[in-house]
């Protein structure tokens, strides 16, 4: 693992060194360039920046932020941006190494969860099957598991609209500091976004308050903030990492829980492999129903008009159906 990391850092240093004279970069239209990591961060920056900055997303398609491996090419994209915005060190593990290489006088860095109290991580899900997860075993795998899959804190803050609003405030401040000439636009856009998030929050409060059963079962433990915000109880088959696999004992325990509580639905993000959830469903008679983590939203969906709010409202409809 350490050898791979050293080789990667060497490649990054070479590429970034060659590109250093190009930074900081300004788009052809004279706008500041903002690079974000994955969809929840991208949506915040795009919504607040409006047409005053050029906002891009580093991870596209079905790339998973939990286990993303940084390439020299992607690092170069960040280096040639004026501002780099990411979710959290718990979500994007690669950022720690990346920021060591950046010239932060040229490329500013903003963590969206700065100053926000996070929920505890996946201590309750540490009995997942590490060997199945990576194909490794022994000391080599133990190191990989510690570095790539353990979450001391839950990073899925955007699943609570009001916590997401706090992240929006951090993004707004970063944009204002970067581009004070357009501060009034960023302030207005952030205020509008916050109002929309308050409305969404009220919709969730109204609908979830009517649920007779506050328990819900998910494949991937990405809904802790949603559960915490609305008095619900998340029961996850796997932990916070979307690629983790449960041990046989954990799987049997979840099947027992589903049967005992007569759970009729297991929620799965359509972008994830649902084999594990299908195993529990087939053993218990539960049905599978979509519940989006919003970790990945395709370019096609975005082009068709899908966004944070439409997807969260779909989640609410499926959760309360």
PDB file of C-alpha atoms in Angstrom:
ATOM      1  CA  UNK A   1       0.000   0.000   0.000  1.00  0.00           C
ATOM      2  CA  UNK A   2       2.782   2.431   0.962  1.00  0.00           C
ATOM      3  CA  UNK A   3       4.696   1.660  -2.239  1.00  0.00           C
ATOM      4  CA  UNK A   4       1.597   2.317  -4.340  1.00  0.00           C
ATOM      5  CA  UNK A   5       1.024   5.599  -2.509  1.00  0.00           C
ATOM      6  CA  UNK A   6       4.643   6.696  -2.998  1.00  0.00           C
ATOM      7  CA  UNK A   7       4.468   5.930  -6.721  1.00  0.00           C
ATOM      8  CA  UNK A   8       1.230   7.874  -7.030  1.00  0.00           C
ATOM      9  CA  UNK A   9       2.623  10.872  -5.190  1.00  0.00           C
ATOM     10  CA  UNK A  10       5.699  10.844  -7.426  1.00  0.00           C
ATOM     11  CA  UNK A  11       3.482  10.883 -10.521  1.00  0.00           C
ATOM     12  CA  UNK A  12       1.381  13.655  -9.084  1.00  0.00           C
ATOM     13  CA  UNK A  13       4.402  15.774  -8.265  1.00  0.00           C
ATOM     14  CA  UNK A  14       5.662  15.391 -11.837  1.00  0.00           C
ATOM     15  CA  UNK A  15       2.349  16.293 -13.456  1.00  0.00           C
ATOM     16  CA  UNK A  16       1.600  19.133 -11.061  1.00  0.00           C
ATOM     17  CA  UNK A  17       5.110  20.476 -11.475  1.00  0.00           C
ATOM     18  CA  UNK A  18       4.645  20.625 -15.231  1.00  0.00           C
ATOM     19  CA  UNK A  19       1.279  22.352 -14.849  1.00  0.00           C
ATOM     20  CA  UNK A  20       2.195  24.723 -12.015  1.00  0.00           C
ATOM     21  CA  UNK A  21       2.822  27.691 -14.333  1.00  0.00           C
ATOM     22  CA  UNK A  22      -0.798  27.427 -15.491  1.00  0.00           C
ATOM     23  CA  UNK A  23      -2.317  27.987 -12.046  1.00  0.00           C
ATOM     24  CA  UNK A  24      -4.371  29.719 -10.902  1.00  0.00           C
ATOM     25  CA  UNK A  25      -6.653  29.301 -13.895  1.00  0.00           C
ATOM     26  CA  UNK A  26      -9.481  31.477 -15.107  1.00  0.00           C
ATOM     27  CA  UNK A  27     -11.976  30.241 -17.672  1.00  0.00           C
ATOM     28  CA  UNK A  28     -12.168  31.677 -21.156  1.00  0.00           C
ATOM     29  CA  UNK A  29     -15.152  33.742 -20.046  1.00  0.00           C
ATOM     30  CA  UNK A  30     -13.073  35.313 -17.273  1.00  0.00           C
ATOM     31  CA  UNK A  31     -14.879  33.383 -14.543  1.00  0.00           C
ATOM     32  CA  UNK A  32     -13.233  31.729 -11.569  1.00  0.00           C
ATOM     33  CA  UNK A  33     -12.839  27.965 -11.902  1.00  0.00           C
ATOM     34  CA  UNK A  34     -14.281  25.852  -9.081  1.00  0.00           C
ATOM     35  CA  UNK A  35     -13.596  22.116  -8.839  1.00  0.00           C
ATOM     36  CA  UNK A  36     -15.830  19.970  -6.624  1.00  0.00           C
ATOM     37  CA  UNK A  37     -15.538  16.301  -5.761  1.00  0.00           C
ATOM     38  CA  UNK A  38     -18.918  14.557  -6.140  1.00  0.00           C
ATOM     39  CA  UNK A  39     -22.590  15.409  -6.624  1.00  0.00           C
ATOM     40  CA  UNK A  40     -23.740  16.785  -3.222  1.00  0.00           C
ATOM     41  CA  UNK A  41     -20.758  19.152  -3.188  1.00  0.00           C
ATOM     42  CA  UNK A  42     -21.157  20.011  -6.864  1.00  0.00           C
ATOM     43  CA  UNK A  43     -24.828  20.908  -6.400  1.00  0.00           C
ATOM     44  CA  UNK A  44     -24.059  23.327  -3.575  1.00  0.00           C
ATOM     45  CA  UNK A  45     -21.331  25.106  -5.539  1.00  0.00           C
ATOM     46  CA  UNK A  46     -23.296  25.203  -8.783  1.00  0.00           C
ATOM     47  CA  UNK A  47     -26.451  26.495  -7.121  1.00  0.00           C
ATOM     48  CA  UNK A  48     -24.652  29.233  -5.157  1.00  0.00           C
ATOM     49  CA  UNK A  49     -22.215  30.240  -7.909  1.00  0.00           C
ATOM     50  CA  UNK A  50     -24.906  30.497 -10.568  1.00  0.00           C
ATOM     51  CA  UNK A  51     -23.412  31.932 -13.735  1.00  0.00           C
ATOM     52  CA  UNK A  52     -20.631  33.809 -11.935  1.00  0.00           C
ATOM     53  CA  UNK A  53     -18.177  30.887 -11.753  1.00  0.00           C
ATOM     54  CA  UNK A  54     -17.350  27.790 -13.758  1.00  0.00           C
ATOM     55  CA  UNK A  55     -18.152  24.777 -11.573  1.00  0.00           C
ATOM     56  CA  UNK A  56     -16.938  21.250 -12.405  1.00  0.00           C
ATOM     57  CA  UNK A  57     -17.208  17.834 -10.762  1.00  0.00           C
ATOM     58  CA  UNK A  58     -14.154  15.591 -10.356  1.00  0.00           C
ATOM     59  CA  UNK A  59     -15.953  12.275  -9.886  1.00  0.00           C
ATOM     60  CA  UNK A  60     -18.377  11.468 -12.666  1.00  0.00           C
ATOM     61  CA  UNK A  61     -20.628   8.588 -13.662  1.00  0.00           C
ATOM     62  CA  UNK A  62     -20.655   5.806 -11.093  1.00  0.00           C
ATOM     63  CA  UNK A  63     -17.346   6.653  -9.393  1.00  0.00           C
ATOM     64  CA  UNK A  64     -17.650   6.099  -5.646  1.00  0.00           C
ATOM     65  CA  UNK A  65     -16.236   8.839  -3.423  1.00  0.00           C
ATOM     66  CA  UNK A  66     -15.699   6.349  -0.581  1.00  0.00           C
ATOM     67  CA  UNK A  67     -13.123   4.324  -2.504  1.00  0.00           C
ATOM     68  CA  UNK A  68     -12.028   6.686  -5.252  1.00  0.00           C
ATOM     69  CA  UNK A  69      -8.334   6.422  -6.131  1.00  0.00           C
ATOM     70  CA  UNK A  70      -6.859   9.725  -7.223  1.00  0.00           C
ATOM     71  CA  UNK A  71      -5.119   9.859 -10.583  1.00  0.00           C
ATOM     72  CA  UNK A  72      -2.417  12.301 -11.648  1.00  0.00           C
ATOM     73  CA  UNK A  73      -4.752  13.633 -14.334  1.00  0.00           C
ATOM     74  CA  UNK A  74      -7.500  14.387 -11.813  1.00  0.00           C
ATOM     75  CA  UNK A  75      -5.020  16.016  -9.460  1.00  0.00           C
ATOM     76  CA  UNK A  76      -3.929  18.255 -12.316  1.00  0.00           C
ATOM     77  CA  UNK A  77      -7.551  19.331 -12.840  1.00  0.00           C
ATOM     78  CA  UNK A  78      -7.681  20.446  -9.222  1.00  0.00           C
ATOM     79  CA  UNK A  79      -4.333  22.229  -9.482  1.00  0.00           C
ATOM     80  CA  UNK A  80      -5.581  24.339 -12.391  1.00  0.00           C
ATOM     81  CA  UNK A  81      -8.681  25.495 -10.471  1.00  0.00           C
ATOM     82  CA  UNK A  82      -9.040  28.600  -8.333  1.00  0.00           C
ATOM     83  CA  UNK A  83     -11.059  26.826  -5.643  1.00  0.00           C
ATOM     84  CA  UNK A  84     -11.339  23.160  -4.673  1.00  0.00           C
ATOM     85  CA  UNK A  85     -14.392  22.181  -2.611  1.00  0.00           C
ATOM     86  CA  UNK A  86     -14.829  18.771  -1.024  1.00  0.00           C
ATOM     87  CA  UNK A  87     -17.207  17.135   1.421  1.00  0.00           C
ATOM     88  CA  UNK A  88     -15.121  15.824   4.267  1.00  0.00           C
ATOM     89  CA  UNK A  89     -11.973  13.852   5.074  1.00  0.00           C
ATOM     90  CA  UNK A  90     -14.230  10.982   6.153  1.00  0.00           C
ATOM     91  CA  UNK A  91     -15.763  10.773   2.674  1.00  0.00           C
ATOM     92  CA  UNK A  92     -12.939  11.631   0.291  1.00  0.00           C
ATOM     93  CA  UNK A  93      -9.894   9.931   1.788  1.00  0.00           C
ATOM     94  CA  UNK A  94      -7.756  10.977  -1.188  1.00  0.00           C
ATOM     95  CA  UNK A  95      -8.016  14.675  -0.331  1.00  0.00           C
ATOM     96  CA  UNK A  96      -5.456  14.459   2.484  1.00  0.00           C
ATOM     97  CA  UNK A  97      -2.716  13.478   0.042  1.00  0.00           C
ATOM     98  CA  UNK A  98      -3.959  15.811  -2.669  1.00  0.00           C
ATOM     99  CA  UNK A  99      -3.938  18.934  -0.525  1.00  0.00           C
ATOM    100  CA  UNK A 100      -0.328  18.281   0.484  1.00  0.00           C
ATOM    101  CA  UNK A 101       0.612  18.811  -3.147  1.00  0.00           C
ATOM    102  CA  UNK A 102      -1.482  21.891  -3.866  1.00  0.00           C
ATOM    103  CA  UNK A 103      -0.203  25.427  -3.762  1.00  0.00           C
ATOM    104  CA  UNK A 104      -3.009  26.804  -1.603  1.00  0.00           C
ATOM    105  CA  UNK A 105      -2.024  30.360  -2.490  1.00  0.00           C
ATOM    106  CA  UNK A 106      -3.152  29.560  -6.019  1.00  0.00           C
ATOM    107  CA  UNK A 107      -5.828  26.935  -5.384  1.00  0.00           C
ATOM    108  CA  UNK A 108      -7.948  27.618  -2.315  1.00  0.00           C
ATOM    109  CA  UNK A 109      -9.427  24.608  -0.489  1.00  0.00           C
ATOM    110  CA  UNK A 110     -12.784  24.429   1.289  1.00  0.00           C
ATOM    111  CA  UNK A 111     -14.218  21.551   3.322  1.00  0.00           C
ATOM    112  CA  UNK A 112     -18.012  21.857   3.311  1.00  0.00           C
ATOM    113  CA  UNK A 113     -18.464  20.303   6.763  1.00  0.00           C
ATOM    114  CA  UNK A 114     -16.109  22.724   8.470  1.00  0.00           C
ATOM    115  CA  UNK A 115     -17.467  23.596  11.927  1.00  0.00           C
ATOM    116  CA  UNK A 116     -20.305  21.051  11.692  1.00  0.00           C
ATOM    117  CA  UNK A 117     -20.697  18.400  14.389  1.00  0.00           C
ATOM    118  CA  UNK A 118     -20.754  14.991  12.727  1.00  0.00           C
ATOM    119  CA  UNK A 119     -22.532  11.824  13.802  1.00  0.00           C
ATOM    120  CA  UNK A 120     -20.482   8.838  14.911  1.00  0.00           C
ATOM    121  CA  UNK A 121     -19.320   6.476  12.186  1.00  0.00           C
ATOM    122  CA  UNK A 122     -19.560   2.771  11.511  1.00  0.00           C
ATOM    123  CA  UNK A 123     -18.379   1.246  14.784  1.00  0.00           C
ATOM    124  CA  UNK A 124     -21.522  -0.885  14.715  1.00  0.00           C
ATOM    125  CA  UNK A 125     -20.665  -2.271  11.293  1.00  0.00           C
ATOM    126  CA  UNK A 126     -17.045  -3.322  11.716  1.00  0.00           C
ATOM    127  CA  UNK A 127     -17.888  -7.008  11.392  1.00  0.00           C
ATOM    128  CA  UNK A 128     -18.257  -6.794   7.623  1.00  0.00           C
ATOM    129  CA  UNK A 129     -16.301  -9.223   5.467  1.00  0.00           C
ATOM    130  CA  UNK A 130     -12.994  -7.479   4.691  1.00  0.00           C
ATOM    131  CA  UNK A 131     -11.614 -10.325   2.596  1.00  0.00           C
ATOM    132  CA  UNK A 132     -14.679 -10.355   0.350  1.00  0.00           C
ATOM    133  CA  UNK A 133     -14.402  -6.596   0.097  1.00  0.00           C
ATOM    134  CA  UNK A 134     -10.872  -6.438  -1.268  1.00  0.00           C
ATOM    135  CA  UNK A 135      -9.665  -9.943  -2.000  1.00  0.00           C
ATOM    136  CA  UNK A 136      -6.807  -9.391   0.452  1.00  0.00           C
ATOM    137  CA  UNK A 137      -6.028 -11.055   3.731  1.00  0.00           C
ATOM    138  CA  UNK A 138      -3.677 -10.753   6.671  1.00  0.00           C
ATOM    139  CA  UNK A 139      -1.534  -7.747   7.516  1.00  0.00           C
ATOM    140  CA  UNK A 140      -1.607  -6.259   4.008  1.00  0.00           C
ATOM    141  CA  UNK A 141      -5.394  -6.201   3.973  1.00  0.00           C
ATOM    142  CA  UNK A 142      -5.655  -4.870   7.522  1.00  0.00           C
ATOM    143  CA  UNK A 143      -3.684  -1.811   6.498  1.00  0.00           C
ATOM    144  CA  UNK A 144      -5.881  -1.246   3.450  1.00  0.00           C
ATOM    145  CA  UNK A 145      -9.064  -1.645   5.483  1.00  0.00           C
ATOM    146  CA  UNK A 146      -7.958   0.889   8.065  1.00  0.00           C
ATOM    147  CA  UNK A 147      -6.954   3.449   5.465  1.00  0.00           C
ATOM    148  CA  UNK A 148      -9.738   3.005   2.974  1.00  0.00           C
ATOM    149  CA  UNK A 149     -12.905   1.802   4.676  1.00  0.00           C
ATOM    150  CA  UNK A 150     -13.183   2.741   8.345  1.00  0.00           C
ATOM    151  CA  UNK A 151     -15.273   5.815   9.102  1.00  0.00           C
ATOM    152  CA  UNK A 152     -14.878   7.359  12.530  1.00  0.00           C
ATOM    153  CA  UNK A 153     -17.667   9.784  11.632  1.00  0.00           C
ATOM    154  CA  UNK A 154     -20.607   9.541   9.250  1.00  0.00           C
ATOM    155  CA  UNK A 155     -19.950  11.834   6.245  1.00  0.00           C
ATOM    156  CA  UNK A 156     -23.451  11.721   4.673  1.00  0.00           C
ATOM    157  CA  UNK A 157     -24.507  15.095   6.076  1.00  0.00           C
ATOM    158  CA  UNK A 158     -26.440  16.192   2.984  1.00  0.00           C
ATOM    159  CA  UNK A 159     -29.208  13.683   3.765  1.00  0.00           C
ATOM    160  CA  UNK A 160     -30.444  16.184   6.393  1.00  0.00           C
ATOM    161  CA  UNK A 161     -31.531  19.362   4.550  1.00  0.00           C
ATOM    162  CA  UNK A 162     -30.731  21.655   7.477  1.00  0.00           C
ATOM    163  CA  UNK A 163     -27.225  20.265   7.906  1.00  0.00           C
ATOM    164  CA  UNK A 164     -26.837  20.673   4.170  1.00  0.00           C
ATOM    165  CA  UNK A 165     -27.824  24.333   4.640  1.00  0.00           C
ATOM    166  CA  UNK A 166     -24.872  24.746   7.008  1.00  0.00           C
ATOM    167  CA  UNK A 167     -22.621  23.330   4.308  1.00  0.00           C
ATOM    168  CA  UNK A 168     -24.100  25.839   1.869  1.00  0.00           C
ATOM    169  CA  UNK A 169     -23.005  28.624   4.193  1.00  0.00           C
ATOM    170  CA  UNK A 170     -19.421  27.352   4.093  1.00  0.00           C
ATOM    171  CA  UNK A 171     -19.489  27.182   0.298  1.00  0.00           C
ATOM    172  CA  UNK A 172     -20.918  30.691   0.069  1.00  0.00           C
ATOM    173  CA  UNK A 173     -18.176  32.089   2.297  1.00  0.00           C
ATOM    174  CA  UNK A 174     -15.500  30.395   0.190  1.00  0.00           C
ATOM    175  CA  UNK A 175     -16.931  31.839  -3.030  1.00  0.00           C
ATOM    176  CA  UNK A 176     -17.243  35.332  -1.540  1.00  0.00           C
ATOM    177  CA  UNK A 177     -13.611  35.197  -0.344  1.00  0.00           C
ATOM    178  CA  UNK A 178     -12.474  34.002  -3.774  1.00  0.00           C
ATOM    179  CA  UNK A 179     -14.542  36.430  -5.816  1.00  0.00           C
ATOM    180  CA  UNK A 180     -15.715  39.405  -3.717  1.00  0.00           C
ATOM    181  CA  UNK A 181     -16.868  41.308  -6.815  1.00  0.00           C
ATOM    182  CA  UNK A 182     -19.785  38.861  -7.119  1.00  0.00           C
ATOM    183  CA  UNK A 183     -20.459  38.581  -3.383  1.00  0.00           C
ATOM    184  CA  UNK A 184     -24.013  39.908  -3.677  1.00  0.00           C
ATOM    185  CA  UNK A 185     -24.919  37.172  -6.145  1.00  0.00           C
ATOM    186  CA  UNK A 186     -23.447  34.444  -3.957  1.00  0.00           C
ATOM    187  CA  UNK A 187     -25.239  35.826  -0.900  1.00  0.00           C
ATOM    188  CA  UNK A 188     -28.589  35.948  -2.703  1.00  0.00           C
ATOM    189  CA  UNK A 189     -28.223  32.485  -4.227  1.00  0.00           C
ATOM    190  CA  UNK A 190     -27.247  30.971  -0.879  1.00  0.00           C
ATOM    191  CA  UNK A 191     -30.225  32.622   0.835  1.00  0.00           C
ATOM    192  CA  UNK A 192     -32.574  31.247  -1.837  1.00  0.00           C
ATOM    193  CA  UNK A 193     -31.086  27.764  -1.461  1.00  0.00           C
ATOM    194  CA  UNK A 194     -31.483  27.881   2.315  1.00  0.00           C
ATOM    195  CA  UNK A 195     -35.160  28.813   1.971  1.00  0.00           C
ATOM    196  CA  UNK A 196     -35.692  25.876  -0.366  1.00  0.00           C
ATOM    197  CA  UNK A 197     -33.951  23.571   2.103  1.00  0.00           C
ATOM    198  CA  UNK A 198     -36.202  24.807   4.923  1.00  0.00           C
ATOM    199  CA  UNK A 199     -39.255  23.955   2.835  1.00  0.00           C
ATOM    200  CA  UNK A 200     -37.886  20.504   2.070  1.00  0.00           C
ATOM    201  CA  UNK A 201     -37.133  19.974   5.748  1.00  0.00           C
ATOM    202  CA  UNK A 202     -40.737  20.802   6.623  1.00  0.00           C
ATOM    203  CA  UNK A 203     -42.002  18.361   3.995  1.00  0.00           C
ATOM    204  CA  UNK A 204     -39.913  15.606   5.579  1.00  0.00           C
ATOM    205  CA  UNK A 205     -41.121  16.524   9.068  1.00  0.00           C
ATOM    206  CA  UNK A 206     -44.778  16.478   8.024  1.00  0.00           C
ATOM    207  CA  UNK A 207     -44.587  13.187   6.127  1.00  0.00           C
ATOM    208  CA  UNK A 208     -42.335  11.192   8.466  1.00  0.00           C
ATOM    209  CA  UNK A 209     -44.311  12.242  11.548  1.00  0.00           C
ATOM    210  CA  UNK A 210     -47.203  10.192  10.195  1.00  0.00           C
ATOM    211  CA  UNK A 211     -45.209   6.957  10.001  1.00  0.00           C
ATOM    212  CA  UNK A 212     -46.396   4.386  12.520  1.00  0.00           C
ATOM    213  CA  UNK A 213     -43.133   2.443  12.256  1.00  0.00           C
ATOM    214  CA  UNK A 214     -40.051   4.597  12.670  1.00  0.00           C
ATOM    215  CA  UNK A 215     -37.659   1.782  11.690  1.00  0.00           C
ATOM    216  CA  UNK A 216     -36.342   1.344   8.155  1.00  0.00           C
ATOM    217  CA  UNK A 217     -33.855  -1.121   6.706  1.00  0.00           C
ATOM    218  CA  UNK A 218     -31.219  -0.095   4.162  1.00  0.00           C
ATOM    219  CA  UNK A 219     -28.366  -1.854   2.433  1.00  0.00           C
ATOM    220  CA  UNK A 220     -25.862   1.003   2.851  1.00  0.00           C
ATOM    221  CA  UNK A 221     -25.730   3.044   6.085  1.00  0.00           C
ATOM    222  CA  UNK A 222     -25.983   6.427   4.363  1.00  0.00           C
ATOM    223  CA  UNK A 223     -29.150   7.704   6.042  1.00  0.00           C
ATOM    224  CA  UNK A 224     -28.037   8.374   9.592  1.00  0.00           C
ATOM    225  CA  UNK A 225     -28.525  12.147   9.325  1.00  0.00           C
ATOM    226  CA  UNK A 226     -31.951  11.722   7.775  1.00  0.00           C
ATOM    227  CA  UNK A 227     -32.946   9.344  10.579  1.00  0.00           C
ATOM    228  CA  UNK A 228     -31.517  11.630  13.251  1.00  0.00           C
ATOM    229  CA  UNK A 229     -33.327  14.682  11.873  1.00  0.00           C
ATOM    230  CA  UNK A 230     -36.767  13.072  11.723  1.00  0.00           C
ATOM    231  CA  UNK A 231     -36.873  10.674  14.651  1.00  0.00           C
ATOM    232  CA  UNK A 232     -36.363   7.542  12.565  1.00  0.00           C
ATOM    233  CA  UNK A 233     -34.173   4.498  13.164  1.00  0.00           C
ATOM    234  CA  UNK A 234     -31.876   3.283  10.390  1.00  0.00           C
ATOM    235  CA  UNK A 235     -30.959  -0.418  10.333  1.00  0.00           C
ATOM    236  CA  UNK A 236     -28.191  -1.105   7.815  1.00  0.00           C
ATOM    237  CA  UNK A 237     -27.058  -4.409   6.332  1.00  0.00           C
ATOM    238  CA  UNK A 238     -23.602  -2.963   5.627  1.00  0.00           C
ATOM    239  CA  UNK A 239     -21.659  -0.050   7.054  1.00  0.00           C
ATOM    240  CA  UNK A 240     -20.972   3.475   5.878  1.00  0.00           C
ATOM    241  CA  UNK A 241     -18.680   2.397   3.033  1.00  0.00           C
ATOM    242  CA  UNK A 242     -20.865   1.554   0.059  1.00  0.00           C
ATOM    243  CA  UNK A 243     -18.547  -1.253  -1.058  1.00  0.00           C
ATOM    244  CA  UNK A 244     -18.297  -3.090   2.271  1.00  0.00           C
ATOM    245  CA  UNK A 245     -19.751  -6.575   2.577  1.00  0.00           C
ATOM    246  CA  UNK A 246     -21.222  -7.964   5.806  1.00  0.00           C
ATOM    247  CA  UNK A 247     -19.960 -11.102   7.496  1.00  0.00           C
ATOM    248  CA  UNK A 248     -22.153 -14.196   7.442  1.00  0.00           C
ATOM    249  CA  UNK A 249     -23.040 -13.557  11.088  1.00  0.00           C
ATOM    250  CA  UNK A 250     -24.072  -9.951  10.385  1.00  0.00           C
ATOM    251  CA  UNK A 251     -26.165 -11.074   7.424  1.00  0.00           C
ATOM    252  CA  UNK A 252     -27.928 -13.705   9.518  1.00  0.00           C
ATOM    253  CA  UNK A 253     -28.553 -11.144  12.261  1.00  0.00           C
ATOM    254  CA  UNK A 254     -30.181  -8.752   9.794  1.00  0.00           C
ATOM    255  CA  UNK A 255     -32.373 -11.510   8.367  1.00  0.00           C
ATOM    256  CA  UNK A 256     -33.504 -12.282  11.896  1.00  0.00           C
ATOM    257  CA  UNK A 257     -34.274  -8.587  12.514  1.00  0.00           C
ATOM    258  CA  UNK A 258     -36.328  -8.298   9.318  1.00  0.00           C
ATOM    259  CA  UNK A 259     -38.357 -11.395  10.173  1.00  0.00           C
ATOM    260  CA  UNK A 260     -38.865 -10.422  13.811  1.00  0.00           C
ATOM    261  CA  UNK A 261     -40.070  -6.905  12.931  1.00  0.00           C
ATOM    262  CA  UNK A 262     -42.044  -8.120   9.906  1.00  0.00           C
ATOM    263  CA  UNK A 263     -40.203  -5.596   7.770  1.00  0.00           C
ATOM    264  CA  UNK A 264     -41.742  -5.423   4.319  1.00  0.00           C
ATOM    265  CA  UNK A 265     -39.191  -3.205   2.549  1.00  0.00           C
ATOM    266  CA  UNK A 266     -35.412  -3.040   2.209  1.00  0.00           C
ATOM    267  CA  UNK A 267     -34.141   0.188   0.675  1.00  0.00           C
ATOM    268  CA  UNK A 268     -31.312   0.122  -1.871  1.00  0.00           C
ATOM    269  CA  UNK A 269     -29.639   2.845  -3.909  1.00  0.00           C
ATOM    270  CA  UNK A 270     -30.144   1.876  -7.603  1.00  0.00           C
ATOM    271  CA  UNK A 271     -26.542   2.863  -8.336  1.00  0.00           C
ATOM    272  CA  UNK A 272     -25.228   0.134  -6.008  1.00  0.00           C
ATOM    273  CA  UNK A 273     -24.935  -3.608  -6.457  1.00  0.00           C
ATOM    274  CA  UNK A 274     -28.031  -4.907  -4.657  1.00  0.00           C
ATOM    275  CA  UNK A 275     -26.904  -8.542  -4.333  1.00  0.00           C
ATOM    276  CA  UNK A 276     -26.570  -8.318  -0.555  1.00  0.00           C
ATOM    277  CA  UNK A 277     -30.014  -6.779  -0.124  1.00  0.00           C
ATOM    278  CA  UNK A 278     -31.473  -9.409  -2.465  1.00  0.00           C
ATOM    279  CA  UNK A 279     -30.030 -12.124  -0.238  1.00  0.00           C
ATOM    280  CA  UNK A 280     -31.847 -10.725   2.792  1.00  0.00           C
ATOM    281  CA  UNK A 281     -35.023 -10.064   0.797  1.00  0.00           C
ATOM    282  CA  UNK A 282     -35.196 -13.582  -0.616  1.00  0.00           C
ATOM    283  CA  UNK A 283     -34.746 -15.062   2.857  1.00  0.00           C
ATOM    284  CA  UNK A 284     -37.396 -12.866   4.455  1.00  0.00           C
ATOM    285  CA  UNK A 285     -39.956 -12.062   1.766  1.00  0.00           C
ATOM    286  CA  UNK A 286     -39.222  -8.328   1.898  1.00  0.00           C
ATOM    287  CA  UNK A 287     -39.347  -6.248  -1.272  1.00  0.00           C
ATOM    288  CA  UNK A 288     -36.599  -3.945  -2.537  1.00  0.00           C
ATOM    289  CA  UNK A 289     -37.385  -0.260  -2.959  1.00  0.00           C
ATOM    290  CA  UNK A 290     -35.083   2.571  -4.134  1.00  0.00           C
ATOM    291  CA  UNK A 291     -33.678   5.141  -1.724  1.00  0.00           C
ATOM    292  CA  UNK A 292     -31.019   7.350  -3.246  1.00  0.00           C
ATOM    293  CA  UNK A 293     -27.878   8.298  -1.349  1.00  0.00           C
ATOM    294  CA  UNK A 294     -27.204  11.000  -3.992  1.00  0.00           C
ATOM    295  CA  UNK A 295     -23.543  10.005  -3.930  1.00  0.00           C
ATOM    296  CA  UNK A 296     -23.750   9.438  -7.673  1.00  0.00           C
ATOM    297  CA  UNK A 297     -26.058  11.270 -10.064  1.00  0.00           C
ATOM    298  CA  UNK A 298     -25.414  10.667 -13.746  1.00  0.00           C
ATOM    299  CA  UNK A 299     -24.873  13.362 -16.351  1.00  0.00           C
ATOM    300  CA  UNK A 300     -27.959  12.045 -18.128  1.00  0.00           C
ATOM    301  CA  UNK A 301     -30.085  12.528 -15.014  1.00  0.00           C
ATOM    302  CA  UNK A 302     -28.772  16.050 -14.509  1.00  0.00           C
ATOM    303  CA  UNK A 303     -29.443  16.884 -18.163  1.00  0.00           C
ATOM    304  CA  UNK A 304     -32.992  15.561 -17.732  1.00  0.00           C
ATOM    305  CA  UNK A 305     -33.564  17.977 -14.840  1.00  0.00           C
ATOM    306  CA  UNK A 306     -32.902  15.782 -11.809  1.00  0.00           C
ATOM    307  CA  UNK A 307     -31.319  17.572  -8.873  1.00  0.00           C
ATOM    308  CA  UNK A 308     -30.880  17.357  -5.111  1.00  0.00           C
ATOM    309  CA  UNK A 309     -34.464  18.433  -4.432  1.00  0.00           C
ATOM    310  CA  UNK A 310     -36.200  16.174  -6.936  1.00  0.00           C
ATOM    311  CA  UNK A 311     -34.199  13.164  -5.769  1.00  0.00           C
ATOM    312  CA  UNK A 312     -34.786  13.900  -2.086  1.00  0.00           C
ATOM    313  CA  UNK A 313     -38.528  14.204  -2.749  1.00  0.00           C
ATOM    314  CA  UNK A 314     -38.421  10.845  -4.518  1.00  0.00           C
ATOM    315  CA  UNK A 315     -36.727   9.478  -1.406  1.00  0.00           C
ATOM    316  CA  UNK A 316     -39.457  10.903   0.803  1.00  0.00           C
ATOM    317  CA  UNK A 317     -42.180   9.378  -1.385  1.00  0.00           C
ATOM    318  CA  UNK A 318     -40.526   5.936  -1.278  1.00  0.00           C
ATOM    319  CA  UNK A 319     -39.810   6.152   2.431  1.00  0.00           C
ATOM    320  CA  UNK A 320     -43.414   6.991   3.319  1.00  0.00           C
ATOM    321  CA  UNK A 321     -45.201   4.888   0.684  1.00  0.00           C
TER     322      UNK A 321
END
